[in-house]
Amino acid sequence: MANGPQFQPVQPVRAYQRIVEQVEEALVRGDLAPGQRLPSERELVTQFAVSRSTVREALRVLESNGVVRSRPGDPNGPEILPFSSTALRKQIVRLARVDELTLAELIAFRMIMDGAAIQVASRLRTPEQLAELEGTLVAMRAAIDVDFAAFSEADLTFHDVIARIARNSLIETCNEVVRGVVLTLISDKIAHASNSRALMLESLQHHAEVVDAIRSGDGHAAARIARQNMYDYYAGYVPEDERGALRALTD
Amino acid sequence: MANGPQFQPVQPVRAYQRIVEQVEEALVRGDLAPGQRLPSERELVTQFAVSRSTVREALRVLESNGVVRSRPGDPNGPEILPFSSTALRKQIVRLARVDELTLAELIAFRMIMDGAAIQVASRLRTPEQLAELEGTLVAMRAAIDVDFAAFSEADLTFHDVIARIARNSLIETCNEVVRGVVLTLISDKIAHASNSRALMLESLQHHAEVVDAIRSGDGHAAARIARQNMYDYYAGYVPEDERGALRALTD
DNA sequence: AGCTGTGACTGGTCCGACCAGTGGACTAGG
DNA sequence: CCTAGTCCACTGGTCGGACCAGTCACAGCT
């Protein structure tokens, strides 16, 4: 049999898709920047030489991808949005929903990413950044006296600072997204009201240990402590027979 | 000032959004499964009691999110798709394009995820899975004599097997997606034609070392070797001043 | 100058129409 | 009886026009 050229199946390109492509290309070329406005739908109709239905379908896709936002009556036209992780979160949530994704996998993901970020941060951190990290510990201590939401917020800040020191916004975004998914998954099992203060104090203590390890520059120790803490914190929500992967990360 | 109830800003919910929500809810409830078909657009018009334009905008959003696929002329109606990571990849590519994401970050991400997967795999692997892993090594060796594409394919299989042993599809998906993004980013800098065979043999040797470490059950060693290999392989494409984070991962 | 009412324009939705393409039913042939 | 070919009902893609509620800028009033 002749080994001819490798043909690829073709699928028709719809008009609205080419509009989406043109807008996205303009965005990566820099011709369009967040904050700027697109022409009105009726103006786009003339520019692209298509009907308004087609323009609107393209705008709906762009809107669903978090690229633009249309508001009724706005004479300035659709707005180009700054990048946001909401669309990325949507996809991960979708991945989690098809139930190929267990809570154990999500927690393992967090242990891995957070541990790695801490390991990198303990090497790259400047004295100023170390001070900033210690500042967030103080803020966490103060937040305990407010309520759990405030503490959770301060905890989030801590991990944001870590990711920024590690100079990796992918880790930052993924961690934030997965953290949100994990929280929604276990939110119905949480009864923080009874013992929340003790839990918060314990969590603060663990964070302080991590900072100590970062201060001494021992990245492996810092990462190990952080992973162990996360294991202790979340393992109770994971079925016994799924904890193997998590324990493999705490060695 | 009275501390009244916490009102939230409201934004109007469009008709097409509620259609999208209903379809996605039906999907998570299991009323809709991949492979099944949606009613035709005109049928959906009567079921949702909206116009066809509205139905179509909803379908475009679902299609852009990888949930359904419409084909012109198909009497069976739009098809419910199995989950695919293409939409997730699209979002990560978008994140990479806004240039907040450097090549170094992507490679760091791969070093972290792949290393962690290998660490977990060396603990969870069964003798059969170890044999399967050794089998992929043989396949990689055979692929070297074909061409680089075949070798790359075999290499991908290796990492897929690792992720499956580690029982974490999130890692699997993220790794696959990021790997694709990395390849497209450096594809223009690659000139494999001259020395590809030597590179492939070296890569195979490194994979064999990883498998050795997995066989002996030393997860930390296996992970360290894997990260070091990836560093050696990719570091050349990363600017000198961005390699700090990568080196922090190879300690 | 500050306020107010108005109107041009926006996006959201609906309707009806036409076209090219698909696939199943139906028919003619084996 | 089964196969191969034709045909047509129906599909999605696109178009154009229409109406409505909402928004914002501006002209005119106080």
Coordinates of C-alpha atoms (C1' of nucleotides) in Angstrom, one line a residue:
Chain A
M1 CA 0.0 0.0 0.0
A2 CA 1.4 3.4 -1.0
N3 CA 2.4 5.5 1.9
G4 CA 0.9 8.8 0.6
P5 CA 0.8 12.1 2.3
Q6 CA -0.8 12.3 5.7
F7 CA -4.2 13.9 5.1
Q8 CA -6.0 15.4 8.1
P9 CA -9.7 15.4 8.5
V10 CA -11.1 18.9 7.9
Q11 CA -14.0 20.5 9.6
P12 CA -15.8 23.6 8.2
V13 CA -14.7 26.8 9.9
R14 CA -17.7 28.8 10.9
A15 CA -17.8 32.6 10.4
Y16 CA -18.1 33.3 14.1
Q17 CA -15.0 31.3 14.8
R18 CA -12.9 33.4 12.5
I19 CA -14.2 36.5 14.3
V20 CA -13.1 35.0 17.6
E21 CA -9.7 34.2 16.1
Q22 CA -9.3 37.7 14.7
V23 CA -10.1 39.3 18.1
E24 CA -7.8 36.9 20.0
E25 CA -5.0 37.5 17.5
A26 CA -5.4 41.3 17.9
L27 CA -5.1 40.7 21.6
V28 CA -1.9 38.7 21.5
R29 CA -0.4 41.2 18.9
G30 CA -1.2 44.0 21.4
D31 CA -3.6 45.8 19.1
L32 CA -6.2 45.2 21.8
A33 CA -5.5 45.7 25.4
P34 CA -7.5 45.1 28.6
G35 CA -9.7 48.1 29.4
Q36 CA -10.1 49.0 25.7
R37 CA -13.5 48.7 24.0
L38 CA -14.6 46.8 21.0
P39 CA -16.8 48.6 18.5
S40 CA -20.6 48.1 19.0
E41 CA -22.2 45.0 17.6
R42 CA -23.7 46.9 14.7
E43 CA -20.4 48.4 13.9
L44 CA -18.7 45.0 14.0
V45 CA -21.4 43.8 11.6
T46 CA -20.1 46.2 9.0
Q47 CA -16.4 45.6 9.8
F48 CA -16.6 41.8 9.5
A49 CA -19.3 41.9 6.8
V50 CA -21.5 39.4 8.6
S51 CA -24.9 39.4 10.2
R52 CA -25.4 40.5 13.8
S53 CA -26.3 36.9 14.8
T54 CA -22.8 35.8 13.8
V55 CA -21.2 38.7 15.6
R56 CA -23.2 37.9 18.7
E57 CA -22.2 34.3 18.7
A58 CA -18.6 35.3 18.5
L59 CA -19.1 37.7 21.3
R60 CA -20.8 35.0 23.4
V61 CA -17.8 32.7 22.9
L62 CA -15.3 35.4 23.8
E63 CA -17.4 36.3 26.8
S64 CA -17.5 32.7 28.0
N65 CA -13.8 32.6 27.7
G66 CA -13.4 35.6 29.9
V67 CA -12.0 37.8 27.1
V68 CA -14.7 40.5 26.9
R69 CA -17.8 41.6 28.7
S70 CA -20.9 43.1 27.1
R71 CA -23.2 45.3 29.1
P72 CA -26.6 46.3 27.8
G73 CA -26.9 49.9 26.9
D74 CA -23.2 50.7 27.3
P75 CA -22.5 53.1 24.5
N76 CA -18.8 52.3 24.6
G77 CA -19.2 48.8 23.4
P78 CA -17.9 45.5 24.8
E79 CA -15.0 45.8 27.2
I80 CA -11.7 43.9 26.9
L81 CA -11.2 42.3 30.3
P82 CA -7.8 41.7 32.0
F83 CA -6.9 38.1 32.3
S84 CA -8.7 36.3 35.0
S85 CA -8.4 32.7 36.2
T86 CA -12.2 32.3 36.3
A87 CA -12.3 30.5 33.0
L88 CA -9.4 28.3 34.0
R89 CA -11.2 27.5 37.2
K90 CA -14.3 26.6 35.3
Q91 CA -12.4 24.0 33.3
I92 CA -10.8 22.5 36.4
V93 CA -14.1 22.4 38.1
R94 CA -15.5 20.6 35.0
L95 CA -12.6 18.2 35.2
A96 CA -13.4 17.6 38.8
R97 CA -17.1 17.0 38.1
V98 CA -16.7 14.2 35.6
D99 CA -15.6 12.5 38.8
E100 CA -12.5 11.2 37.3
L101 CA -11.1 13.6 39.9
T102 CA -11.2 12.6 43.5
L103 CA -10.6 14.8 46.5
A104 CA -7.4 12.9 47.2
E105 CA -6.1 13.9 43.8
L106 CA -6.8 17.6 44.4
I107 CA -5.2 17.5 47.8
A108 CA -2.2 15.7 46.4
F109 CA -2.0 18.4 43.8
R110 CA -2.0 21.1 46.4
M111 CA 0.6 19.3 48.5
I112 CA 2.9 19.0 45.5
M113 CA 2.5 22.6 44.3
D114 CA 2.6 24.2 47.6
G115 CA 5.6 22.2 48.7
A116 CA 7.5 22.9 45.6
A117 CA 6.7 26.6 45.8
I118 CA 8.0 26.7 49.3
Q119 CA 11.1 24.8 48.3
V120 CA 11.8 27.3 45.6
A121 CA 10.9 30.3 47.8
S122 CA 13.4 29.3 50.5
R123 CA 16.1 29.5 47.9
L124 CA 15.1 32.7 46.1
R125 CA 13.7 34.7 48.9
T126 CA 15.4 38.0 49.8
P127 CA 15.6 39.3 53.4
E128 CA 12.8 41.8 52.6
Q129 CA 10.6 39.0 51.3
L130 CA 11.3 36.9 54.4
A131 CA 10.2 39.9 56.5
E132 CA 7.0 40.1 54.4
L133 CA 6.4 36.5 55.1
E134 CA 6.8 37.0 58.8
G135 CA 4.4 40.0 58.5
T136 CA 1.7 37.7 57.1
L137 CA 2.2 35.5 60.2
V138 CA 1.4 38.4 62.4
A139 CA -1.7 39.2 60.3
M140 CA -2.8 35.6 60.6
R141 CA -2.5 35.8 64.4
A142 CA -4.5 38.9 64.4
A143 CA -7.2 37.4 62.1
I144 CA -7.8 34.6 64.5
D145 CA -9.4 37.0 66.9
V146 CA -11.8 38.2 64.2
D147 CA -13.3 35.1 62.6
F148 CA -12.6 32.1 60.5
A149 CA -13.2 34.0 57.2
A150 CA -10.5 36.6 58.1
F151 CA -8.1 33.8 59.0
S152 CA -8.8 32.0 55.8
E153 CA -8.1 35.2 53.9
A154 CA -4.8 35.8 55.7
D155 CA -3.9 32.2 55.0
L156 CA -4.5 32.8 51.3
T157 CA -2.3 35.8 51.4
F158 CA 0.5 33.7 52.9
H159 CA 0.4 31.3 50.0
D160 CA 0.2 34.1 47.5
V161 CA 3.3 35.7 49.0
I162 CA 5.0 32.3 48.7
A163 CA 4.1 31.9 45.1
R164 CA 5.2 35.4 44.3
I165 CA 8.6 34.8 45.9
A166 CA 8.9 31.6 43.9
R167 CA 8.1 33.8 40.8
N168 CA 5.6 31.4 39.3
S169 CA 2.2 32.7 38.5
L170 CA 1.2 29.3 37.0
I171 CA 1.7 27.7 40.4
E172 CA -0.1 30.7 42.0
T173 CA -3.1 30.4 39.7
C174 CA -3.4 26.6 39.9
N175 CA -3.0 26.6 43.6
E176 CA -5.6 29.2 44.1
V177 CA -8.0 27.5 41.7
V178 CA -7.5 24.0 43.2
R179 CA -7.8 25.5 46.7
G180 CA -11.2 26.9 45.8
V181 CA -12.4 23.6 44.4
V182 CA -11.2 21.7 47.5
L183 CA -12.9 24.1 49.8
T184 CA -16.2 23.8 48.0
L185 CA -15.9 20.0 48.0
I186 CA -15.4 19.7 51.8
S187 CA -17.4 22.8 52.8
D188 CA -20.4 20.6 53.7
K189 CA -18.3 18.4 55.9
I190 CA -16.7 21.2 57.9
A191 CA -18.1 22.1 61.3
H192 CA -15.6 24.8 62.2
A193 CA -17.9 26.5 64.7
S194 CA -17.0 24.1 67.6
N195 CA -13.2 24.0 67.5
S196 CA -12.2 26.6 64.9
R197 CA -10.0 28.6 67.3
A198 CA -7.8 25.6 68.2
L199 CA -7.5 24.6 64.6
M200 CA -6.5 28.2 63.6
L201 CA -3.9 28.3 66.3
E202 CA -2.5 25.0 65.2
S203 CA -2.4 26.0 61.6
L204 CA -0.6 29.2 62.6
Q205 CA 2.0 27.2 64.5
H206 CA 2.6 25.1 61.4
H207 CA 3.0 28.1 59.2
A208 CA 5.5 29.5 61.6
E209 CA 7.5 26.3 61.4
V210 CA 7.6 26.6 57.7
V211 CA 8.8 30.2 57.9
D212 CA 11.5 29.0 60.3
A213 CA 12.7 26.5 57.8
I214 CA 12.6 29.0 55.0
R215 CA 14.7 31.4 57.2
S216 CA 17.4 28.8 57.7
G217 CA 17.4 28.1 53.9
D218 CA 16.5 24.5 54.2
G219 CA 14.1 24.1 51.3
H220 CA 13.5 20.4 51.6
A221 CA 12.6 20.7 55.3
A222 CA 10.3 23.6 54.6
A223 CA 8.5 21.7 51.9
R224 CA 8.3 18.5 54.0
I225 CA 6.8 20.4 56.9
A226 CA 4.3 22.1 54.6
R227 CA 3.2 18.9 53.0
Q228 CA 2.9 17.2 56.3
N229 CA 0.8 20.0 57.6
M230 CA -1.5 19.9 54.7
Y231 CA -1.8 16.1 55.0
D232 CA -2.8 16.4 58.7
Y233 CA -5.3 19.1 57.8
Y234 CA -7.1 17.4 55.0
A235 CA -6.4 13.6 55.3
G236 CA -9.5 13.2 57.5
Y237 CA -11.7 14.1 54.5
V238 CA -10.0 11.4 52.3
P239 CA -11.1 7.8 52.3
E240 CA -8.6 5.5 54.0
D241 CA -7.7 3.6 50.8
E242 CA -6.9 6.7 48.8
R243 CA -4.4 8.1 51.3
G244 CA -1.4 6.1 49.8
A245 CA -0.5 8.8 47.3
L246 CA -0.7 11.5 50.0
R247 CA 1.6 9.6 52.3
A248 CA 4.1 9.0 49.5
L249 CA 4.4 12.8 49.4
T250 CA 5.1 13.2 53.1
D251 CA 8.1 10.9 53.3
Chain B
M1 CA -24.1 54.0 60.3
A2 CA -26.4 51.1 60.5
N3 CA -24.7 47.8 59.8
G4 CA -27.5 46.4 57.6
P5 CA -27.7 43.2 55.6
Q6 CA -24.8 42.5 53.2
F7 CA -26.3 43.2 49.8
Q8 CA -24.5 41.9 46.8
P9 CA -24.4 43.6 43.4
V10 CA -26.6 41.9 40.9
Q11 CA -26.0 41.5 37.2
P12 CA -28.8 40.5 34.9
V13 CA -28.8 36.9 33.9
R14 CA -29.2 36.4 30.2
A15 CA -31.5 33.7 28.8
Y16 CA -28.8 31.9 27.0
Q17 CA -26.8 31.6 30.3
R18 CA -29.7 29.8 32.0
I19 CA -29.8 27.4 29.1
V20 CA -26.1 26.7 29.5
E21 CA -26.7 26.2 33.2
Q22 CA -29.5 23.8 32.7
V23 CA -27.5 21.7 30.2
E24 CA -24.5 21.6 32.5
E25 CA -26.6 20.7 35.5
A26 CA -28.2 17.9 33.5
L27 CA -24.7 16.7 32.8
V28 CA -23.5 16.6 36.4
R29 CA -26.8 15.0 37.4
G30 CA -26.1 12.3 34.9
D31 CA -29.3 13.0 32.9
L32 CA -27.0 13.7 30.0
A33 CA -24.0 11.5 29.2
P34 CA -21.2 11.7 26.5
G35 CA -22.3 10.2 23.3
Q36 CA -25.9 11.2 23.8
R37 CA -27.6 13.8 21.6
L38 CA -29.3 17.1 22.4
P39 CA -32.6 17.8 20.6
S40 CA -32.3 19.8 17.5
E41 CA -32.1 23.6 17.8
R42 CA -35.7 24.0 16.7
E43 CA -36.8 21.5 19.2
L44 CA -34.8 23.2 22.0
V45 CA -36.6 26.4 20.9
T46 CA -39.9 25.0 22.0
Q47 CA -38.5 23.2 25.1
F48 CA -36.8 26.3 26.5
A49 CA -39.5 28.7 25.1
V50 CA -36.9 31.1 23.6
S51 CA -35.9 32.1 20.1
R52 CA -33.4 30.1 18.0
S53 CA -30.9 32.9 18.3
T54 CA -30.8 32.4 22.1
V55 CA -30.6 28.7 21.8
R56 CA -27.7 29.1 19.3
E57 CA -25.8 31.5 21.6
A58 CA -26.1 28.9 24.4
L59 CA -24.9 26.1 22.1
R60 CA -21.9 28.3 20.9
V61 CA -20.9 28.7 24.6
L62 CA -21.2 25.0 25.3
E63 CA -19.3 24.2 22.1
S64 CA -16.5 26.6 23.1
N65 CA -16.3 24.9 26.5
G66 CA -15.9 21.5 24.8
V67 CA -19.3 20.2 26.1
V68 CA -21.1 19.7 22.8
R69 CA -20.4 19.7 19.1
S70 CA -22.8 20.7 16.4
R71 CA -22.5 19.4 12.9
P72 CA -24.5 20.9 10.0
G73 CA -27.1 18.5 8.6
D74 CA -26.8 15.9 11.4
P75 CA -30.4 14.8 12.0
N76 CA -29.5 13.5 15.4
G77 CA -28.7 16.9 16.9
P78 CA -25.7 18.2 18.8
E79 CA -23.5 15.6 20.4
I80 CA -22.5 15.5 24.0
L81 CA -18.7 15.1 24.0
P82 CA -16.6 13.2 26.5
F83 CA -14.4 15.3 28.6
S84 CA -11.4 16.6 26.8
S85 CA -8.5 18.7 28.0
T86 CA -8.6 20.9 24.9
A87 CA -10.6 23.6 26.7
L88 CA -8.3 23.4 29.7
R89 CA -5.3 23.7 27.4
K90 CA -6.9 26.7 25.7
Q91 CA -7.0 28.5 29.1
I92 CA -3.4 27.7 30.0
V93 CA -2.3 28.9 26.6
R94 CA -4.2 32.1 27.1
L95 CA -2.5 32.4 30.5
A96 CA 0.8 31.8 28.8
R97 CA 0.1 34.4 26.1
V98 CA -0.6 37.3 28.4
D99 CA 3.2 36.8 29.0
E100 CA 2.8 36.7 32.7
L101 CA 3.9 33.2 32.0
T102 CA 7.5 32.5 31.0
L103 CA 9.0 29.4 29.6
A104 CA 10.9 29.0 32.9
E105 CA 7.6 28.8 34.8
L106 CA 6.2 26.2 32.5
I107 CA 9.3 24.0 32.8
A108 CA 9.4 24.5 36.5
F109 CA 5.8 23.3 36.6
R110 CA 6.7 20.2 34.6
M111 CA 9.7 19.4 36.8
I112 CA 7.5 19.7 39.9
M113 CA 4.6 17.6 38.6
D114 CA 6.6 15.0 36.8
G115 CA 8.9 14.6 39.8
A116 CA 6.1 14.3 42.2
A117 CA 4.3 11.8 40.0
I118 CA 7.4 9.7 39.8
Q119 CA 7.9 9.9 43.6
V120 CA 4.3 8.7 44.2
A121 CA 4.6 6.0 41.5
S122 CA 7.7 4.5 43.0
R123 CA 5.7 3.9 46.2
L124 CA 2.4 2.7 44.7
R125 CA 3.6 0.7 41.7
T126 CA 2.9 -3.0 41.5
P127 CA 5.3 -5.5 40.0
E128 CA 3.1 -5.6 36.9
Q129 CA 3.2 -1.8 36.5
L130 CA 6.9 -1.8 36.9
A131 CA 7.0 -4.4 34.1
E132 CA 4.8 -2.1 32.0
L133 CA 7.1 0.8 32.6
E134 CA 10.1 -1.3 31.5
G135 CA 8.1 -2.2 28.4
T136 CA 7.7 1.5 27.5
L137 CA 11.5 1.7 27.7
V138 CA 11.8 -1.0 25.1
A139 CA 9.3 0.8 22.9
M140 CA 11.3 4.0 23.3
R141 CA 14.4 2.2 22.2
A142 CA 12.6 0.9 19.1
A143 CA 11.1 4.3 18.3
I144 CA 14.6 5.8 18.1
D145 CA 15.2 3.8 14.9
V146 CA 12.0 5.2 13.4
D147 CA 12.0 9.0 13.8
F148 CA 11.8 11.7 16.4
A149 CA 8.0 11.9 16.3
A150 CA 7.7 8.2 17.2
F151 CA 10.2 8.7 20.0
S152 CA 8.3 11.7 21.3
E153 CA 5.1 9.6 21.2
A154 CA 6.8 6.8 23.2
D155 CA 8.1 9.3 25.7
L156 CA 4.6 10.7 26.1
T157 CA 3.4 7.2 26.8
F158 CA 6.1 6.8 29.5
H159 CA 4.8 9.8 31.4
D160 CA 1.2 8.7 30.9
V161 CA 2.0 5.4 32.5
I162 CA 3.7 7.2 35.4
A163 CA 0.7 9.4 36.0
R164 CA -1.6 6.4 35.8
I165 CA 0.5 4.5 38.4
A166 CA 0.4 7.6 40.6
R167 CA -3.4 7.5 40.1
N168 CA -3.8 11.2 39.5
S169 CA -5.5 12.3 36.4
L170 CA -5.1 15.9 37.4
I171 CA -1.4 15.6 37.2
E172 CA -1.8 13.6 34.0
T173 CA -3.9 16.2 32.3
C174 CA -1.9 19.2 33.5
N175 CA 1.4 17.6 32.6
E176 CA 0.1 16.8 29.1
V177 CA -1.2 20.3 28.6
V178 CA 1.9 22.0 29.8
R179 CA 4.1 19.7 27.9
G180 CA 2.2 20.7 24.7
V181 CA 2.5 24.4 25.5
V182 CA 6.2 24.0 26.1
L183 CA 6.8 22.2 22.9
T184 CA 5.0 24.8 20.9
L185 CA 7.0 27.5 22.6
I186 CA 10.4 26.0 21.9
S187 CA 9.5 24.3 18.6
D188 CA 11.0 27.1 16.6
K189 CA 14.3 26.9 18.4
I190 CA 14.7 23.2 18.0
A191 CA 17.0 21.9 15.3
H192 CA 16.8 18.2 16.0
A193 CA 17.8 17.1 12.6
S194 CA 21.5 17.3 13.3
N195 CA 21.9 15.5 16.6
S196 CA 18.5 14.1 17.3
R197 CA 19.7 10.5 17.6
A198 CA 22.3 11.3 20.2
L199 CA 19.7 13.3 22.1
M200 CA 17.2 10.5 22.0
L201 CA 19.7 7.9 23.2
E202 CA 20.7 10.2 26.1
S203 CA 17.0 10.7 27.0
L204 CA 16.4 7.0 26.9
Q205 CA 19.4 6.5 29.2
H206 CA 17.9 9.0 31.7
H207 CA 14.5 7.4 31.6
A208 CA 16.2 4.0 32.3
E209 CA 17.9 5.5 35.4
V210 CA 14.5 6.7 36.6
V211 CA 13.0 3.3 36.2
D212 CA 16.0 1.8 38.1
A213 CA 15.3 4.1 41.0
I214 CA 11.6 3.3 40.9
R215 CA 12.5 -0.4 41.0
S216 CA 14.5 0.0 44.1
G217 CA 11.7 2.0 45.7
D218 CA 13.7 5.1 46.2
G219 CA 11.1 7.8 45.4
H220 CA 13.2 10.7 46.3
A221 CA 16.1 9.5 44.1
A222 CA 13.8 8.8 41.2
A223 CA 12.2 12.2 41.4
R224 CA 15.6 14.0 41.7
I225 CA 16.9 12.2 38.6
A226 CA 13.8 13.0 36.7
R227 CA 14.0 16.7 37.6
Q228 CA 17.7 16.8 36.8
N229 CA 17.1 15.3 33.4
M230 CA 14.4 17.7 32.6
Y231 CA 16.6 20.6 33.7
D232 CA 19.4 19.4 31.5
Y233 CA 17.0 19.0 28.6
Y234 CA 15.3 22.3 28.7
A235 CA 17.6 24.7 30.6
G236 CA 19.2 25.7 27.3
Y237 CA 16.0 27.4 26.2
V238 CA 15.7 29.4 29.4
P239 CA 17.4 32.7 29.9
E240 CA 20.3 32.5 32.4
D241 CA 18.7 34.8 35.0
E242 CA 15.5 32.8 35.1
R243 CA 17.1 29.5 35.9
G244 CA 17.3 30.0 39.7
A245 CA 13.9 28.5 40.4
L246 CA 14.7 25.5 38.2
R247 CA 18.0 24.9 40.1
A248 CA 16.2 25.1 43.4
L249 CA 14.2 22.1 42.2
T250 CA 17.2 20.0 41.3
D251 CA 18.9 20.1 44.8
Chain C
dA1 C1' -22.2 76.0 38.0
dG2 C1' -25.2 72.3 39.1
dC3 C1' -29.1 69.6 38.1
dT4 C1' -32.4 67.4 35.1
dG5 C1' -34.7 65.5 31.3
dT6 C1' -34.3 63.8 26.9
dG7 C1' -32.8 61.1 23.1
dA8 C1' -29.5 58.6 20.4
dC9 C1' -27.6 54.4 20.9
dT10 C1' -26.5 50.0 23.2
dG11 C1' -27.1 45.0 23.9
dG12 C1' -30.9 41.2 24.5
dT13 C1' -34.3 38.8 22.3
dC14 C1' -37.5 37.5 18.8
dC15 C1' -39.1 36.2 14.1
dG16 C1' -38.9 34.5 9.4
dA17 C1' -36.2 33.2 5.7
dC18 C1' -32.8 30.9 2.7
dC19 C1' -29.0 27.7 1.9
dA20 C1' -25.8 23.8 1.8
dG21 C1' -25.2 19.6 3.9
dT22 C1' -26.4 15.2 6.2
dG23 C1' -28.4 10.8 6.9
dG24 C1' -32.2 7.7 7.0
dA25 C1' -35.9 5.8 4.3
dC26 C1' -37.2 4.2 0.3
dT27 C1' -36.6 2.0 -4.1
dA28 C1' -34.5 -0.5 -7.9
dG29 C1' -31.4 -4.0 -8.8
dG30 C1' -28.8 -8.2 -7.6
Chain D
dC1 C1' -33.4 -11.9 0.8
dC2 C1' -29.7 -8.6 0.7
dT3 C1' -27.2 -4.7 -1.5
dA4 C1' -26.6 -0.3 -3.9
dG5 C1' -28.3 3.9 -5.3
dT6 C1' -31.6 7.8 -5.0
dC7 C1' -34.2 11.1 -2.8
dC8 C1' -36.0 14.2 0.6
dA9 C1' -37.1 15.7 5.2
dC10 C1' -34.5 17.9 8.4
dT11 C1' -30.3 19.8 10.2
dG12 C1' -27.3 23.6 11.4
dG13 C1' -25.2 28.2 9.5
dT14 C1' -26.2 32.6 8.2
dC15 C1' -28.9 36.6 7.1
dG16 C1' -31.9 40.7 7.7
dG17 C1' -35.2 43.1 10.1
dA18 C1' -37.8 44.3 14.2
dC19 C1' -38.8 45.6 19.1
dC20 C1' -37.6 46.4 23.9
dA21 C1' -35.3 48.0 28.1
dG22 C1' -31.4 50.0 29.7
dT23 C1' -27.4 53.4 29.6
dC24 C1' -24.9 57.5 28.9
dA25 C1' -23.8 61.9 27.1
dC26 C1' -25.4 66.2 26.3
dA27 C1' -28.4 70.1 25.8
dG28 C1' -31.3 73.0 28.3
dC29 C1' -33.1 74.6 32.4
dT30 C1' -32.7 76.5 37.1

